[in-house]
């Protein structure tokens, strides 16, 4: 959710299981009060807030201290998501999320678990070898500081690169929980727009495998096939370790929560072999 989504969260709250982690973004067009208010709303409704810390948007150490301090006041610093952020040039002393992790300020404000970014299909602006080095360095830094670690991935349409990437993570000795990003149900045009923005593979073959066609952009699409296929593949590969899902609510919080309910009900009622 964003800082503007408090009303939408309240609308969806009854459809979301208590204790669900809900990420709160760190957007350039939102201010400190909005971010803190959103994180507080998450906690007040019985969920676990995971505020984003956008390293390259932080103008100073004092700004990071103030943000963490305000979050701590509302009980929202247990879990955070440290990410580099969009600006081409850092606005302050933190060029990447690793520098935030190494600052020591997270533990000082009550952080116990840090989510870090994973990119199964790469990043449009960062070389693959750099992504791997940073992932290894961040996982090691969190382990050294005795902080819990979660790898939260960019959303994907294709299970093949996801499974290959999970295997590569584990081959590097990284045993952190992985949360694979997937979009909740959303308009097909909207999904394609986000895919292009974030460098996610969206060619005709991949999106057909996901469950829609690039020749018909009307209507909505959900992750039913992707989630089912991923579940089957993970069950056949126990070395994948602890892997869960993270939903990007491009189609809205309520629509995503209701999809999860319906999918869970449908799969739990399927006959078992």
PDB file of C-alpha atoms in Angstrom:
ATOM      1  CA  UNK A   1       0.000   0.000   0.000  1.00  0.00           C
ATOM      2  CA  UNK A   2       0.960   3.642  -0.363  1.00  0.00           C
ATOM      3  CA  UNK A   3       0.469   6.455   2.089  1.00  0.00           C
ATOM      4  CA  UNK A   4      -2.751   7.319   0.255  1.00  0.00           C
ATOM      5  CA  UNK A   5      -4.277   3.858   0.741  1.00  0.00           C
ATOM      6  CA  UNK A   6      -5.402   3.985   4.374  1.00  0.00           C
ATOM      7  CA  UNK A   7      -9.100   4.123   3.452  1.00  0.00           C
ATOM      8  CA  UNK A   8      -8.616   1.249   0.995  1.00  0.00           C
ATOM      9  CA  UNK A   9      -6.894  -0.793   3.702  1.00  0.00           C
ATOM     10  CA  UNK A  10      -9.760  -0.180   6.116  1.00  0.00           C
ATOM     11  CA  UNK A  11     -12.191  -1.341   3.415  1.00  0.00           C
ATOM     12  CA  UNK A  12     -10.193  -4.534   2.786  1.00  0.00           C
ATOM     13  CA  UNK A  13      -9.273  -5.281   6.416  1.00  0.00           C
ATOM     14  CA  UNK A  14     -11.995  -7.861   7.069  1.00  0.00           C
ATOM     15  CA  UNK A  15     -10.781  -9.922   4.083  1.00  0.00           C
ATOM     16  CA  UNK A  16      -7.136  -9.973   5.197  1.00  0.00           C
ATOM     17  CA  UNK A  17      -5.979 -12.519   7.811  1.00  0.00           C
ATOM     18  CA  UNK A  18      -4.764 -10.939  11.078  1.00  0.00           C
ATOM     19  CA  UNK A  19      -0.983 -10.805  11.285  1.00  0.00           C
ATOM     20  CA  UNK A  20      -0.508 -10.418   7.532  1.00  0.00           C
ATOM     21  CA  UNK A  21       2.569  -8.405   6.576  1.00  0.00           C
ATOM     22  CA  UNK A  22       1.613  -5.279   4.637  1.00  0.00           C
ATOM     23  CA  UNK A  23       4.318  -3.213   2.995  1.00  0.00           C
ATOM     24  CA  UNK A  24       4.094   0.584   3.061  1.00  0.00           C
ATOM     25  CA  UNK A  25       5.863   2.281   0.154  1.00  0.00           C
ATOM     26  CA  UNK A  26       8.317   5.190   0.294  1.00  0.00           C
ATOM     27  CA  UNK A  27       7.235   7.331  -2.664  1.00  0.00           C
ATOM     28  CA  UNK A  28       8.805  10.614  -3.663  1.00  0.00           C
ATOM     29  CA  UNK A  29       5.433  12.377  -3.772  1.00  0.00           C
ATOM     30  CA  UNK A  30       4.476  11.419  -0.205  1.00  0.00           C
ATOM     31  CA  UNK A  31       5.782  12.917   3.015  1.00  0.00           C
ATOM     32  CA  UNK A  32       6.858  11.591   6.400  1.00  0.00           C
ATOM     33  CA  UNK A  33       3.471  12.095   8.032  1.00  0.00           C
ATOM     34  CA  UNK A  34       1.696  10.088   5.319  1.00  0.00           C
ATOM     35  CA  UNK A  35       4.148   7.191   5.555  1.00  0.00           C
ATOM     36  CA  UNK A  36       3.956   7.039   9.339  1.00  0.00           C
ATOM     37  CA  UNK A  37       0.154   7.342   9.354  1.00  0.00           C
ATOM     38  CA  UNK A  38      -0.108   4.454   6.891  1.00  0.00           C
ATOM     39  CA  UNK A  39       2.225   2.249   8.956  1.00  0.00           C
ATOM     40  CA  UNK A  40       0.236   3.085  12.104  1.00  0.00           C
ATOM     41  CA  UNK A  41      -3.024   2.179  10.369  1.00  0.00           C
ATOM     42  CA  UNK A  42      -1.582  -1.211   9.405  1.00  0.00           C
ATOM     43  CA  UNK A  43      -0.596  -1.918  13.014  1.00  0.00           C
ATOM     44  CA  UNK A  44      -3.876  -0.588  14.465  1.00  0.00           C
ATOM     45  CA  UNK A  45      -5.854  -2.960  12.226  1.00  0.00           C
ATOM     46  CA  UNK A  46      -3.977  -5.989  13.518  1.00  0.00           C
ATOM     47  CA  UNK A  47      -1.498  -6.455  10.674  1.00  0.00           C
ATOM     48  CA  UNK A  48       2.294  -6.245  10.568  1.00  0.00           C
ATOM     49  CA  UNK A  49       3.569  -3.042   8.951  1.00  0.00           C
ATOM     50  CA  UNK A  50       6.656  -3.354   6.745  1.00  0.00           C
ATOM     51  CA  UNK A  51       7.654   0.243   5.955  1.00  0.00           C
ATOM     52  CA  UNK A  52       9.950   0.747   2.983  1.00  0.00           C
ATOM     53  CA  UNK A  53      13.222   2.609   3.475  1.00  0.00           C
ATOM     54  CA  UNK A  54      14.299   4.067   0.139  1.00  0.00           C
ATOM     55  CA  UNK A  55      18.042   4.594   0.610  1.00  0.00           C
ATOM     56  CA  UNK A  56      18.659   6.944  -2.309  1.00  0.00           C
ATOM     57  CA  UNK A  57      15.746   9.195  -1.301  1.00  0.00           C
ATOM     58  CA  UNK A  58      17.216   9.902   2.145  1.00  0.00           C
ATOM     59  CA  UNK A  59      18.851  13.317   2.236  1.00  0.00           C
ATOM     60  CA  UNK A  60      20.761  12.771   5.501  1.00  0.00           C
ATOM     61  CA  UNK A  61      21.389  10.482   8.437  1.00  0.00           C
ATOM     62  CA  UNK A  62      19.140  12.768  10.463  1.00  0.00           C
ATOM     63  CA  UNK A  63      16.276  12.114   8.055  1.00  0.00           C
ATOM     64  CA  UNK A  64      16.707   8.350   8.458  1.00  0.00           C
ATOM     65  CA  UNK A  65      16.844   8.764  12.239  1.00  0.00           C
ATOM     66  CA  UNK A  66      13.673  10.848  12.213  1.00  0.00           C
ATOM     67  CA  UNK A  67      11.825   8.353  10.010  1.00  0.00           C
ATOM     68  CA  UNK A  68      12.809   5.384  12.162  1.00  0.00           C
ATOM     69  CA  UNK A  69      12.042   7.304  15.340  1.00  0.00           C
ATOM     70  CA  UNK A  70       8.562   8.243  14.170  1.00  0.00           C
ATOM     71  CA  UNK A  71       7.889   4.670  13.080  1.00  0.00           C
ATOM     72  CA  UNK A  72       9.089   3.368  16.445  1.00  0.00           C
ATOM     73  CA  UNK A  73       6.650   5.664  18.229  1.00  0.00           C
ATOM     74  CA  UNK A  74       3.741   3.930  16.480  1.00  0.00           C
ATOM     75  CA  UNK A  75       5.138   0.408  16.862  1.00  0.00           C
ATOM     76  CA  UNK A  76       6.109  -0.003  13.222  1.00  0.00           C
ATOM     77  CA  UNK A  77       9.835  -0.749  13.188  1.00  0.00           C
ATOM     78  CA  UNK A  78       9.906  -4.491  13.852  1.00  0.00           C
ATOM     79  CA  UNK A  79       9.963  -5.243  10.125  1.00  0.00           C
ATOM     80  CA  UNK A  80      11.260  -2.975   7.362  1.00  0.00           C
ATOM     81  CA  UNK A  81      12.058  -3.282   3.658  1.00  0.00           C
ATOM     82  CA  UNK A  82      15.401  -1.694   2.743  1.00  0.00           C
ATOM     83  CA  UNK A  83      15.638  -0.882  -0.956  1.00  0.00           C
ATOM     84  CA  UNK A  84      17.892   1.291  -3.079  1.00  0.00           C
ATOM     85  CA  UNK A  85      15.152   3.417  -4.614  1.00  0.00           C
ATOM     86  CA  UNK A  86      14.590   5.147  -7.939  1.00  0.00           C
ATOM     87  CA  UNK A  87      16.711   8.345  -8.004  1.00  0.00           C
ATOM     88  CA  UNK A  88      19.613   8.109 -10.441  1.00  0.00           C
ATOM     89  CA  UNK A  89      21.770  10.039  -7.963  1.00  0.00           C
ATOM     90  CA  UNK A  90      21.497   9.546  -4.195  1.00  0.00           C
ATOM     91  CA  UNK A  91      19.968  12.523  -2.422  1.00  0.00           C
ATOM     92  CA  UNK A  92      22.177  11.928   0.622  1.00  0.00           C
ATOM     93  CA  UNK A  93      24.739   9.586   2.201  1.00  0.00           C
ATOM     94  CA  UNK A  94      23.069   6.262   1.324  1.00  0.00           C
ATOM     95  CA  UNK A  95      23.795   5.038  -2.224  1.00  0.00           C
ATOM     96  CA  UNK A  96      22.121   1.669  -1.635  1.00  0.00           C
ATOM     97  CA  UNK A  97      20.220  -0.400   0.908  1.00  0.00           C
ATOM     98  CA  UNK A  98      23.420  -2.078   2.099  1.00  0.00           C
ATOM     99  CA  UNK A  99      24.661   1.265   3.421  1.00  0.00           C
ATOM    100  CA  UNK A 100      21.428   1.660   5.400  1.00  0.00           C
ATOM    101  CA  UNK A 101      21.792  -1.855   6.831  1.00  0.00           C
ATOM    102  CA  UNK A 102      25.407  -1.200   7.807  1.00  0.00           C
ATOM    103  CA  UNK A 103      24.548   2.132   9.465  1.00  0.00           C
ATOM    104  CA  UNK A 104      23.542   0.387  12.698  1.00  0.00           C
ATOM    105  CA  UNK A 105      20.467   2.612  12.945  1.00  0.00           C
ATOM    106  CA  UNK A 106      17.979  -0.151  12.226  1.00  0.00           C
ATOM    107  CA  UNK A 107      18.759  -2.189  15.355  1.00  0.00           C
ATOM    108  CA  UNK A 108      18.910   1.004  17.406  1.00  0.00           C
ATOM    109  CA  UNK A 109      15.265   1.652  16.555  1.00  0.00           C
ATOM    110  CA  UNK A 110      13.927  -1.825  17.239  1.00  0.00           C
ATOM    111  CA  UNK A 111      14.186  -3.460  13.822  1.00  0.00           C
ATOM    112  CA  UNK A 112      14.344  -7.255  14.063  1.00  0.00           C
ATOM    113  CA  UNK A 113      13.770  -8.298  10.443  1.00  0.00           C
ATOM    114  CA  UNK A 114      14.821  -6.664   7.173  1.00  0.00           C
ATOM    115  CA  UNK A 115      13.425  -7.461   3.752  1.00  0.00           C
ATOM    116  CA  UNK A 116      15.808  -6.988   0.819  1.00  0.00           C
ATOM    117  CA  UNK A 117      15.080  -6.988  -2.891  1.00  0.00           C
ATOM    118  CA  UNK A 118      15.451  -9.913  -5.272  1.00  0.00           C
ATOM    119  CA  UNK A 119      15.225  -9.822  -9.061  1.00  0.00           C
ATOM    120  CA  UNK A 120      14.580 -13.229 -10.695  1.00  0.00           C
ATOM    121  CA  UNK A 121      14.520 -11.611 -14.144  1.00  0.00           C
ATOM    122  CA  UNK A 122      17.229  -9.046 -13.490  1.00  0.00           C
ATOM    123  CA  UNK A 123      17.010  -5.272 -13.218  1.00  0.00           C
ATOM    124  CA  UNK A 124      16.814  -2.891 -16.198  1.00  0.00           C
ATOM    125  CA  UNK A 125      19.508  -0.582 -14.774  1.00  0.00           C
ATOM    126  CA  UNK A 126      21.788  -2.926 -12.780  1.00  0.00           C
ATOM    127  CA  UNK A 127      24.102  -5.620 -14.120  1.00  0.00           C
ATOM    128  CA  UNK A 128      23.309  -9.169 -13.026  1.00  0.00           C
ATOM    129  CA  UNK A 129      26.692  -9.763 -11.381  1.00  0.00           C
ATOM    130  CA  UNK A 130      26.201  -6.592  -9.336  1.00  0.00           C
ATOM    131  CA  UNK A 131      22.751  -7.743  -8.227  1.00  0.00           C
ATOM    132  CA  UNK A 132      24.171 -11.058  -7.020  1.00  0.00           C
ATOM    133  CA  UNK A 133      27.079  -9.414  -5.194  1.00  0.00           C
ATOM    134  CA  UNK A 134      24.766  -7.001  -3.427  1.00  0.00           C
ATOM    135  CA  UNK A 135      22.345  -9.774  -2.458  1.00  0.00           C
ATOM    136  CA  UNK A 136      25.184 -11.822  -0.973  1.00  0.00           C
ATOM    137  CA  UNK A 137      26.595  -8.791   0.867  1.00  0.00           C
ATOM    138  CA  UNK A 138      23.222  -7.814   2.315  1.00  0.00           C
ATOM    139  CA  UNK A 139      22.403 -11.354   3.434  1.00  0.00           C
ATOM    140  CA  UNK A 140      25.822 -11.598   5.104  1.00  0.00           C
ATOM    141  CA  UNK A 141      25.473  -8.198   6.795  1.00  0.00           C
ATOM    142  CA  UNK A 142      22.067  -9.093   8.218  1.00  0.00           C
ATOM    143  CA  UNK A 143      23.365 -12.406   9.524  1.00  0.00           C
ATOM    144  CA  UNK A 144      26.350 -10.670  11.136  1.00  0.00           C
ATOM    145  CA  UNK A 145      23.990  -8.237  12.864  1.00  0.00           C
ATOM    146  CA  UNK A 146      21.683 -11.083  13.920  1.00  0.00           C
ATOM    147  CA  UNK A 147      18.759  -9.536  12.075  1.00  0.00           C
ATOM    148  CA  UNK A 148      16.137 -11.677  10.379  1.00  0.00           C
ATOM    149  CA  UNK A 149      16.238 -11.570   6.588  1.00  0.00           C
ATOM    150  CA  UNK A 150      13.571 -11.908   3.915  1.00  0.00           C
ATOM    151  CA  UNK A 151      14.222 -11.679   0.186  1.00  0.00           C
ATOM    152  CA  UNK A 152      11.251  -9.972  -1.436  1.00  0.00           C
ATOM    153  CA  UNK A 153      11.215 -10.261  -5.222  1.00  0.00           C
ATOM    154  CA  UNK A 154      10.009  -8.184  -8.090  1.00  0.00           C
ATOM    155  CA  UNK A 155       6.794  -9.614  -9.528  1.00  0.00           C
ATOM    156  CA  UNK A 156       7.009 -12.253 -12.222  1.00  0.00           C
ATOM    157  CA  UNK A 157       4.852 -13.802 -14.923  1.00  0.00           C
ATOM    158  CA  UNK A 158       6.967 -16.897 -15.611  1.00  0.00           C
ATOM    159  CA  UNK A 159       7.822 -19.658 -13.136  1.00  0.00           C
ATOM    160  CA  UNK A 160      10.885 -20.856 -15.074  1.00  0.00           C
ATOM    161  CA  UNK A 161      13.232 -17.930 -14.288  1.00  0.00           C
ATOM    162  CA  UNK A 162      11.828 -17.809 -10.759  1.00  0.00           C
ATOM    163  CA  UNK A 163      12.738 -21.429 -10.044  1.00  0.00           C
ATOM    164  CA  UNK A 164      16.183 -21.016 -11.622  1.00  0.00           C
ATOM    165  CA  UNK A 165      16.811 -17.921  -9.515  1.00  0.00           C
ATOM    166  CA  UNK A 166      15.688 -19.629  -6.280  1.00  0.00           C
ATOM    167  CA  UNK A 167      18.133 -22.457  -6.986  1.00  0.00           C
ATOM    168  CA  UNK A 168      20.938 -19.927  -7.553  1.00  0.00           C
ATOM    169  CA  UNK A 169      20.109 -18.165  -4.274  1.00  0.00           C
ATOM    170  CA  UNK A 170      20.327 -21.417  -2.355  1.00  0.00           C
ATOM    171  CA  UNK A 171      23.510 -22.454  -4.194  1.00  0.00           C
ATOM    172  CA  UNK A 172      25.095 -19.290  -2.791  1.00  0.00           C
ATOM    173  CA  UNK A 173      24.379 -20.472   0.738  1.00  0.00           C
ATOM    174  CA  UNK A 174      21.641 -17.896   1.354  1.00  0.00           C
ATOM    175  CA  UNK A 175      18.934 -19.550   3.451  1.00  0.00           C
ATOM    176  CA  UNK A 176      16.685 -16.533   4.097  1.00  0.00           C
ATOM    177  CA  UNK A 177      12.963 -16.798   3.495  1.00  0.00           C
ATOM    178  CA  UNK A 178      12.081 -15.862  -0.091  1.00  0.00           C
ATOM    179  CA  UNK A 179       8.787 -14.165  -0.896  1.00  0.00           C
ATOM    180  CA  UNK A 180       8.027 -14.366  -4.600  1.00  0.00           C
ATOM    181  CA  UNK A 181       6.212 -11.307  -5.889  1.00  0.00           C
ATOM    182  CA  UNK A 182       3.074 -11.797  -7.939  1.00  0.00           C
ATOM    183  CA  UNK A 183       0.411  -9.286  -8.971  1.00  0.00           C
ATOM    184  CA  UNK A 184      -3.043  -9.618  -7.527  1.00  0.00           C
ATOM    185  CA  UNK A 185      -5.870  -9.460 -10.070  1.00  0.00           C
ATOM    186  CA  UNK A 186      -5.602  -6.312 -12.168  1.00  0.00           C
ATOM    187  CA  UNK A 187      -6.404  -4.895 -15.563  1.00  0.00           C
ATOM    188  CA  UNK A 188      -4.240  -6.442 -18.259  1.00  0.00           C
ATOM    189  CA  UNK A 189      -3.135  -3.053 -19.623  1.00  0.00           C
ATOM    190  CA  UNK A 190      -2.114  -2.032 -16.110  1.00  0.00           C
ATOM    191  CA  UNK A 191      -0.112  -5.233 -15.610  1.00  0.00           C
ATOM    192  CA  UNK A 192       1.731  -4.754 -18.897  1.00  0.00           C
ATOM    193  CA  UNK A 193       2.486  -1.146 -17.977  1.00  0.00           C
ATOM    194  CA  UNK A 194       4.054  -2.165 -14.674  1.00  0.00           C
ATOM    195  CA  UNK A 195       5.975  -4.971 -16.370  1.00  0.00           C
ATOM    196  CA  UNK A 196       7.528  -2.553 -18.861  1.00  0.00           C
ATOM    197  CA  UNK A 197       8.339  -0.050 -16.128  1.00  0.00           C
ATOM    198  CA  UNK A 198      10.165  -2.615 -13.990  1.00  0.00           C
ATOM    199  CA  UNK A 199      11.836  -4.638 -16.730  1.00  0.00           C
ATOM    200  CA  UNK A 200       9.736  -7.765 -16.153  1.00  0.00           C
ATOM    201  CA  UNK A 201       9.516 -10.162 -19.099  1.00  0.00           C
ATOM    202  CA  UNK A 202       6.158  -9.696 -20.808  1.00  0.00           C
ATOM    203  CA  UNK A 203       6.521 -11.240 -24.257  1.00  0.00           C
ATOM    204  CA  UNK A 204       3.624 -13.084 -25.854  1.00  0.00           C
ATOM    205  CA  UNK A 205       4.804 -16.556 -24.857  1.00  0.00           C
ATOM    206  CA  UNK A 206       5.354 -15.648 -21.207  1.00  0.00           C
ATOM    207  CA  UNK A 207       2.068 -13.845 -20.647  1.00  0.00           C
ATOM    208  CA  UNK A 208       0.146 -16.633 -22.397  1.00  0.00           C
ATOM    209  CA  UNK A 209       1.759 -19.040 -19.931  1.00  0.00           C
ATOM    210  CA  UNK A 210       0.656 -16.705 -17.122  1.00  0.00           C
ATOM    211  CA  UNK A 211      -2.893 -16.667 -18.419  1.00  0.00           C
ATOM    212  CA  UNK A 212      -3.634 -13.824 -20.831  1.00  0.00           C
ATOM    213  CA  UNK A 213      -2.810 -12.670 -24.347  1.00  0.00           C
ATOM    214  CA  UNK A 214      -1.091  -9.529 -25.580  1.00  0.00           C
ATOM    215  CA  UNK A 215      -3.536  -9.433 -28.490  1.00  0.00           C
ATOM    216  CA  UNK A 216      -6.490  -8.937 -26.134  1.00  0.00           C
ATOM    217  CA  UNK A 217      -5.758  -6.341 -23.491  1.00  0.00           C
ATOM    218  CA  UNK A 218      -9.333  -5.957 -22.250  1.00  0.00           C
ATOM    219  CA  UNK A 219     -10.395  -7.309 -18.899  1.00  0.00           C
ATOM    220  CA  UNK A 220      -8.398  -8.451 -15.912  1.00  0.00           C
ATOM    221  CA  UNK A 221      -5.985 -11.255 -15.115  1.00  0.00           C
ATOM    222  CA  UNK A 222      -5.128 -12.990 -11.875  1.00  0.00           C
ATOM    223  CA  UNK A 223      -2.177 -15.137 -10.807  1.00  0.00           C
ATOM    224  CA  UNK A 224      -4.102 -18.419 -10.519  1.00  0.00           C
ATOM    225  CA  UNK A 225      -1.986 -20.375 -12.987  1.00  0.00           C
ATOM    226  CA  UNK A 226       1.295 -18.836 -11.849  1.00  0.00           C
ATOM    227  CA  UNK A 227       0.635 -19.609  -8.174  1.00  0.00           C
ATOM    228  CA  UNK A 228      -0.553 -23.149  -8.885  1.00  0.00           C
ATOM    229  CA  UNK A 229       2.411 -23.933 -11.134  1.00  0.00           C
ATOM    230  CA  UNK A 230       4.881 -22.422  -8.669  1.00  0.00           C
ATOM    231  CA  UNK A 231       3.399 -24.444  -5.806  1.00  0.00           C
ATOM    232  CA  UNK A 232       3.787 -27.671  -7.793  1.00  0.00           C
ATOM    233  CA  UNK A 233       7.377 -26.888  -8.758  1.00  0.00           C
ATOM    234  CA  UNK A 234       8.376 -25.966  -5.206  1.00  0.00           C
ATOM    235  CA  UNK A 235       6.830 -29.151  -3.820  1.00  0.00           C
ATOM    236  CA  UNK A 236       9.046 -31.123  -6.202  1.00  0.00           C
ATOM    237  CA  UNK A 237      12.175 -29.176  -5.140  1.00  0.00           C
ATOM    238  CA  UNK A 238      12.461 -29.270  -1.319  1.00  0.00           C
ATOM    239  CA  UNK A 239      15.930 -27.704  -1.562  1.00  0.00           C
ATOM    240  CA  UNK A 240      14.136 -24.457  -2.469  1.00  0.00           C
ATOM    241  CA  UNK A 241      13.684 -23.911   1.259  1.00  0.00           C
ATOM    242  CA  UNK A 242      11.274 -21.418   2.788  1.00  0.00           C
ATOM    243  CA  UNK A 243       9.376 -19.784  -0.091  1.00  0.00           C
ATOM    244  CA  UNK A 244       6.154 -17.799   0.263  1.00  0.00           C
ATOM    245  CA  UNK A 245       4.232 -15.217  -1.759  1.00  0.00           C
ATOM    246  CA  UNK A 246       4.071 -11.439  -1.767  1.00  0.00           C
ATOM    247  CA  UNK A 247       1.141  -9.820  -3.572  1.00  0.00           C
ATOM    248  CA  UNK A 248       1.489  -6.559  -5.475  1.00  0.00           C
ATOM    249  CA  UNK A 249      -1.931  -4.938  -5.232  1.00  0.00           C
ATOM    250  CA  UNK A 250      -2.001  -3.268  -8.652  1.00  0.00           C
ATOM    251  CA  UNK A 251      -5.747  -3.931  -8.866  1.00  0.00           C
ATOM    252  CA  UNK A 252      -6.482  -2.771  -5.325  1.00  0.00           C
ATOM    253  CA  UNK A 253      -6.153  -4.139  -1.801  1.00  0.00           C
ATOM    254  CA  UNK A 254      -9.695  -5.499  -1.570  1.00  0.00           C
ATOM    255  CA  UNK A 255      -9.600  -7.223  -4.965  1.00  0.00           C
ATOM    256  CA  UNK A 256      -6.305  -8.890  -4.032  1.00  0.00           C
ATOM    257  CA  UNK A 257      -7.517  -9.977  -0.580  1.00  0.00           C
ATOM    258  CA  UNK A 258     -10.712 -11.429  -2.044  1.00  0.00           C
ATOM    259  CA  UNK A 259      -8.745 -13.286  -4.727  1.00  0.00           C
ATOM    260  CA  UNK A 260      -6.548 -14.856  -2.023  1.00  0.00           C
ATOM    261  CA  UNK A 261      -9.645 -15.946  -0.091  1.00  0.00           C
ATOM    262  CA  UNK A 262     -11.267 -17.462  -3.162  1.00  0.00           C
ATOM    263  CA  UNK A 263      -8.101 -19.187  -4.360  1.00  0.00           C
ATOM    264  CA  UNK A 264      -7.438 -20.618  -0.908  1.00  0.00           C
ATOM    265  CA  UNK A 265     -11.000 -21.912  -0.625  1.00  0.00           C
ATOM    266  CA  UNK A 266     -10.878 -23.484  -4.088  1.00  0.00           C
ATOM    267  CA  UNK A 267      -7.537 -25.217  -3.593  1.00  0.00           C
ATOM    268  CA  UNK A 268      -8.359 -26.469  -0.099  1.00  0.00           C
ATOM    269  CA  UNK A 269     -11.475 -28.178  -1.457  1.00  0.00           C
ATOM    270  CA  UNK A 270      -9.681 -29.945  -4.308  1.00  0.00           C
ATOM    271  CA  UNK A 271      -9.436 -33.753  -3.926  1.00  0.00           C
ATOM    272  CA  UNK A 272      -5.994 -34.969  -2.898  1.00  0.00           C
ATOM    273  CA  UNK A 273      -4.315 -37.876  -4.657  1.00  0.00           C
TER     274      UNK A 273
END
